[in-house]
Coordinates of C-alpha atoms in Angstrom, one line a residue:
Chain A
X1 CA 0.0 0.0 0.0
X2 CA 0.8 3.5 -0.9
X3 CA 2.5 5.2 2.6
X4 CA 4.0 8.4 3.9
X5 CA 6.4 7.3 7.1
X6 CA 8.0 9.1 9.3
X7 CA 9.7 6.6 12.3
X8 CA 10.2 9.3 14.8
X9 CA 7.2 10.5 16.5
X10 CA 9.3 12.8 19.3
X11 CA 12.9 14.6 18.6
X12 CA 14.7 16.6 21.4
X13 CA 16.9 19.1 20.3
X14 CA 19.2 22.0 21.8
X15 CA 18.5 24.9 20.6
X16 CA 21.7 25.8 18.1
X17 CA 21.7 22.2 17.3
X18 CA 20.7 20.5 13.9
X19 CA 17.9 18.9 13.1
X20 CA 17.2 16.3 10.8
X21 CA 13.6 14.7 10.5
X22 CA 12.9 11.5 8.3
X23 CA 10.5 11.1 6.2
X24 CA 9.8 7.8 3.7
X25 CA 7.6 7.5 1.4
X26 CA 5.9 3.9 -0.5
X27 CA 5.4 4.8 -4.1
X28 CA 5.5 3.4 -7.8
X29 CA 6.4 6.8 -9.0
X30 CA 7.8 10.1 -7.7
X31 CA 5.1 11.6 -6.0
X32 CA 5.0 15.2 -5.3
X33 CA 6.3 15.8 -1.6
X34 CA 5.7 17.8 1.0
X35 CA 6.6 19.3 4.5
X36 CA 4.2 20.6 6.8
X37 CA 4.7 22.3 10.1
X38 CA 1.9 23.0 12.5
X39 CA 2.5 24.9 15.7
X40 CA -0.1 24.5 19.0
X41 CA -3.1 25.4 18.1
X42 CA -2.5 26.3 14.6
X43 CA -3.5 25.1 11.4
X44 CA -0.7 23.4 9.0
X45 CA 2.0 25.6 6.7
X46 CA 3.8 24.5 4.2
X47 CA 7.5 24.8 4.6
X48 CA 8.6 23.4 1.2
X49 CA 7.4 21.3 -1.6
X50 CA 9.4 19.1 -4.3
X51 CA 8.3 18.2 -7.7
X52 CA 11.4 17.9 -9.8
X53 CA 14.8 19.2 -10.7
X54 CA 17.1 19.9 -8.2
X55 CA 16.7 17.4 -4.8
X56 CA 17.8 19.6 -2.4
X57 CA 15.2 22.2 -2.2
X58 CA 14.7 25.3 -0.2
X59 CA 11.8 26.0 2.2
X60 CA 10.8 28.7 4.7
X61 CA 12.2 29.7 7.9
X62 CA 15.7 28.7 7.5
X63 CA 14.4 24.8 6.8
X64 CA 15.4 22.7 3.2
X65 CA 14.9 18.9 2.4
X66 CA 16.2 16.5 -0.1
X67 CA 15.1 14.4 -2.0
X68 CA 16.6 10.6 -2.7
X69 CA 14.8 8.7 -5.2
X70 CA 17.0 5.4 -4.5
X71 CA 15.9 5.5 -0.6
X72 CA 12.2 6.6 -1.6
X73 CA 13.4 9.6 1.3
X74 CA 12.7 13.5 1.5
X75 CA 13.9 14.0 4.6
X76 CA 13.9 17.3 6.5
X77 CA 17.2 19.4 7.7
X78 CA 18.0 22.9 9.6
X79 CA 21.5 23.6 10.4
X80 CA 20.5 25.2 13.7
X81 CA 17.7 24.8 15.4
X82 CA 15.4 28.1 17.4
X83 CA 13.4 27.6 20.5
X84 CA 10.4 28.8 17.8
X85 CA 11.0 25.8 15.5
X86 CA 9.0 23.7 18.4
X87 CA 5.9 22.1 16.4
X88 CA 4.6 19.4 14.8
X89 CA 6.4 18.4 11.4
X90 CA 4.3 16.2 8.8
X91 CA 5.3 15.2 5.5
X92 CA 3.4 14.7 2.7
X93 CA 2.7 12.6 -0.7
X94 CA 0.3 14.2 -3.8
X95 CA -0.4 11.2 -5.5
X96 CA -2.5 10.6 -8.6
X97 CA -5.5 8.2 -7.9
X98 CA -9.0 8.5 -10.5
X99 CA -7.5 10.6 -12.4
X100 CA -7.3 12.7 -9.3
X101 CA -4.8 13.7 -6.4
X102 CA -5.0 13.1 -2.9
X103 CA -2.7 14.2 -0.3
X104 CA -1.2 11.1 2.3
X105 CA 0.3 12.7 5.6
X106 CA 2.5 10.5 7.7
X107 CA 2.0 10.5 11.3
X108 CA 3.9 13.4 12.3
X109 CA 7.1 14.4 14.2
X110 CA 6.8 16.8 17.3
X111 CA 9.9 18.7 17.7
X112 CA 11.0 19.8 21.4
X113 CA 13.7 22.4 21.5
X114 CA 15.7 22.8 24.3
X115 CA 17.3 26.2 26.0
Chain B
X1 CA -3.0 33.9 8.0
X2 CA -3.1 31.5 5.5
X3 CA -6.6 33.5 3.9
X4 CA -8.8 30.0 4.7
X5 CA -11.3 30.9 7.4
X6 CA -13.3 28.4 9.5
X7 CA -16.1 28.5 11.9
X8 CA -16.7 28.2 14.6
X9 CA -13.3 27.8 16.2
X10 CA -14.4 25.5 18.6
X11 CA -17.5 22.9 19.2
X12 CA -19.2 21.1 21.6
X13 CA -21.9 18.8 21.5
X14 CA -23.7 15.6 22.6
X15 CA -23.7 12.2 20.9
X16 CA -26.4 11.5 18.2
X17 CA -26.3 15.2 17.7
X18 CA -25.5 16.5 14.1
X19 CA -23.2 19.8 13.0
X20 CA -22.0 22.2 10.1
X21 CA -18.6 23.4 10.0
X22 CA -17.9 26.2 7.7
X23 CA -14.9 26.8 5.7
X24 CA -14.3 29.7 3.1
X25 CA -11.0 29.4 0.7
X26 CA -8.7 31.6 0.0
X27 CA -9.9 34.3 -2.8
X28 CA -9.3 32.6 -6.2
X29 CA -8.8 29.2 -5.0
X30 CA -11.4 26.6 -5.9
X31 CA -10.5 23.6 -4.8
X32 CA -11.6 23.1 -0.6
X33 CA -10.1 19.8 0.7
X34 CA -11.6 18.6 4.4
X35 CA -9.3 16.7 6.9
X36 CA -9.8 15.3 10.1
X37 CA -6.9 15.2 12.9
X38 CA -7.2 12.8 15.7
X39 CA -4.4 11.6 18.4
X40 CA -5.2 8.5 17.0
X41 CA -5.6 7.8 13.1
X42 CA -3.1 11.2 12.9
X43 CA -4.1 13.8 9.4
X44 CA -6.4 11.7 7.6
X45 CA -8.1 13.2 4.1
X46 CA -11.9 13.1 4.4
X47 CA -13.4 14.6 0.7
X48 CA -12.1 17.3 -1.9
X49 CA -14.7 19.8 -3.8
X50 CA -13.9 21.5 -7.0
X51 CA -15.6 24.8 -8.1
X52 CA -18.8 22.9 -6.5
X53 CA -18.5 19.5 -7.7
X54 CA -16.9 16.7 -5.6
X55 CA -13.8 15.5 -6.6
X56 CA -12.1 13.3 -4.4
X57 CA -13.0 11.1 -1.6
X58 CA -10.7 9.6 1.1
X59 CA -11.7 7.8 4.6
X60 CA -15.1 9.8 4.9
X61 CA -17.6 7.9 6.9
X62 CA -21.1 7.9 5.7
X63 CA -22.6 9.6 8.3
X64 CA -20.2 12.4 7.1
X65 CA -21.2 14.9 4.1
X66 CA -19.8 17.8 2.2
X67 CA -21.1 20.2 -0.1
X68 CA -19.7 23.9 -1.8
X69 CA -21.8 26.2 -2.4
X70 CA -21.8 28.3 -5.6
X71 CA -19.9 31.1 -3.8
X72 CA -17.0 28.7 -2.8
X73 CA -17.4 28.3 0.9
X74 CA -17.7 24.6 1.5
X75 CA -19.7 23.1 4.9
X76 CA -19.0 19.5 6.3
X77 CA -21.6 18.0 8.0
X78 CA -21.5 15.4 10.5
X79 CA -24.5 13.4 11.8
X80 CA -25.5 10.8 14.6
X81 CA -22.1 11.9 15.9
X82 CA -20.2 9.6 18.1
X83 CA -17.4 10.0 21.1
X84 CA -14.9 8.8 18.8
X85 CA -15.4 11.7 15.9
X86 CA -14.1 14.2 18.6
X87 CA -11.4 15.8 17.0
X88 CA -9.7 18.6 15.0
X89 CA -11.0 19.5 11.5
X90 CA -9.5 21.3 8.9
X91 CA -10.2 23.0 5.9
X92 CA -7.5 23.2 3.2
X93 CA -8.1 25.4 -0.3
X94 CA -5.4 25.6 -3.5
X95 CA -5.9 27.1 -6.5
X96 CA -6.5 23.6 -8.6
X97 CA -7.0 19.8 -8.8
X98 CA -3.1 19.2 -9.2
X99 CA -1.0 17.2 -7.0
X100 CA 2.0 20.3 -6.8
X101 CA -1.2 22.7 -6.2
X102 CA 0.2 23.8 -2.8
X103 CA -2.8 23.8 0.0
X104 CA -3.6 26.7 2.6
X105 CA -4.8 25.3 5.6
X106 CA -7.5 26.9 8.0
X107 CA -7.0 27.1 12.2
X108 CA -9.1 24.0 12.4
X109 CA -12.5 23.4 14.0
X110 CA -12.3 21.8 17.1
X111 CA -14.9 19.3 17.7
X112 CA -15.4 17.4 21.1
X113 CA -18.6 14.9 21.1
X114 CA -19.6 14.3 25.3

């Protein structure tokens, strides 16, 4: 079946330190990916996308992800971590389906930032 | 602000009861995408509407509906509700149908069944 995983549900970091969050995704094809972040009682933004071209994209707020087709990854990286980065991380699939597209979340990562 | 508004902010009902959340896109976006968050079954994709016509369906229970209206705002309604659809539900809007079409997701509607 067609899956978005992303194996740590908690990460502890310092603040200064680096940050990497993983994200695997299950599909025939390369799907369009995502990354979400959602503070406490906030609704989801997106941080960065990848379609094609260049794997290593850019995102918002210092954040940037890369793509690696062979290890079906886009995983999620900031050289130094603030005490604002604290959220919830999702990543996310746009996959075809009916000659339509549906979005597949994984389960989430909640980031904890420590002073 | 992502520009996707939803009412009301926050819910409460009893079981067997039925309620309408609201959800209005972003101006010049057409496509509204409903998802329900839960501690348990995580971000899960309930329906999509397209300039009024449904487009997509994902893990949207029968006693769940949707409609948008010609004006863009889209309701979801939920019916004979039980303790277990307590949860957090959010509207999403993007401009198309596309799977790069990036979505703009609303504060949520937070929805606790007693």
């Amino acid at each position: 079946a067609q899956s978005v995983t992303q194996p740590d549900i908690h990460i502890t970091v310092s603040e200064g330190a680096s940050l990497e969050l993983r994200c695997n995704y299950s599909y025939g094809a390369t799907p369009y990916l995502f990354w979400y972040v959602q503070s406490p009682g906030q609704g989801l933004q997106l941080l960065l996308k990848y379609f094609s071209g260049d794997t290593l994209v850019q995102g918002i707020k210092g954040f940037e992800a890369e793509f690696k087709r062979s290890q079906s990854s886009f995983n999620l990286r900031k050289p130094s971590v603030h005490w604002s980065d604290a959220a919830e991380y999702f990543c996310a699939v746009g996959r075809r389906t009916s000659g339509t597209y549906k979005y597949i979340f994984g389960t989430g990562t909640r980031l904890k930032v420590l002073a | 602000d992502s520009g996707v508004t939803q009412t009301p902010k926050h819910l409460i009902t009893a079981t067997g009861q039925r309620v309408t959340l609201r959800c209005s896109p972003r101006s010049g976006d057409l496509s509204v995408y409903w998802y329900q968050q839960s501690l348990d079954q995580g971000l899960q994709f309930l329906i999509q509407y397209y300039n009024g016509e449904e487009r997509a369906k994902g893990n949207i229970l029968e006693r769940f509906s949707a409609q948008q209206f010609p004006d863009l705002h889209s309701e979801l309604n939920l019916s004979s509700l039980e303790l277990g659809d307590s949860a957090l539900y959010f509207c999403a809007s993007s401009v198309g149908t596309l799977g790069n079409n990036e979505q703009f997701f609303g504060p949520g509607t937070r929805l606790t069944v007693l």
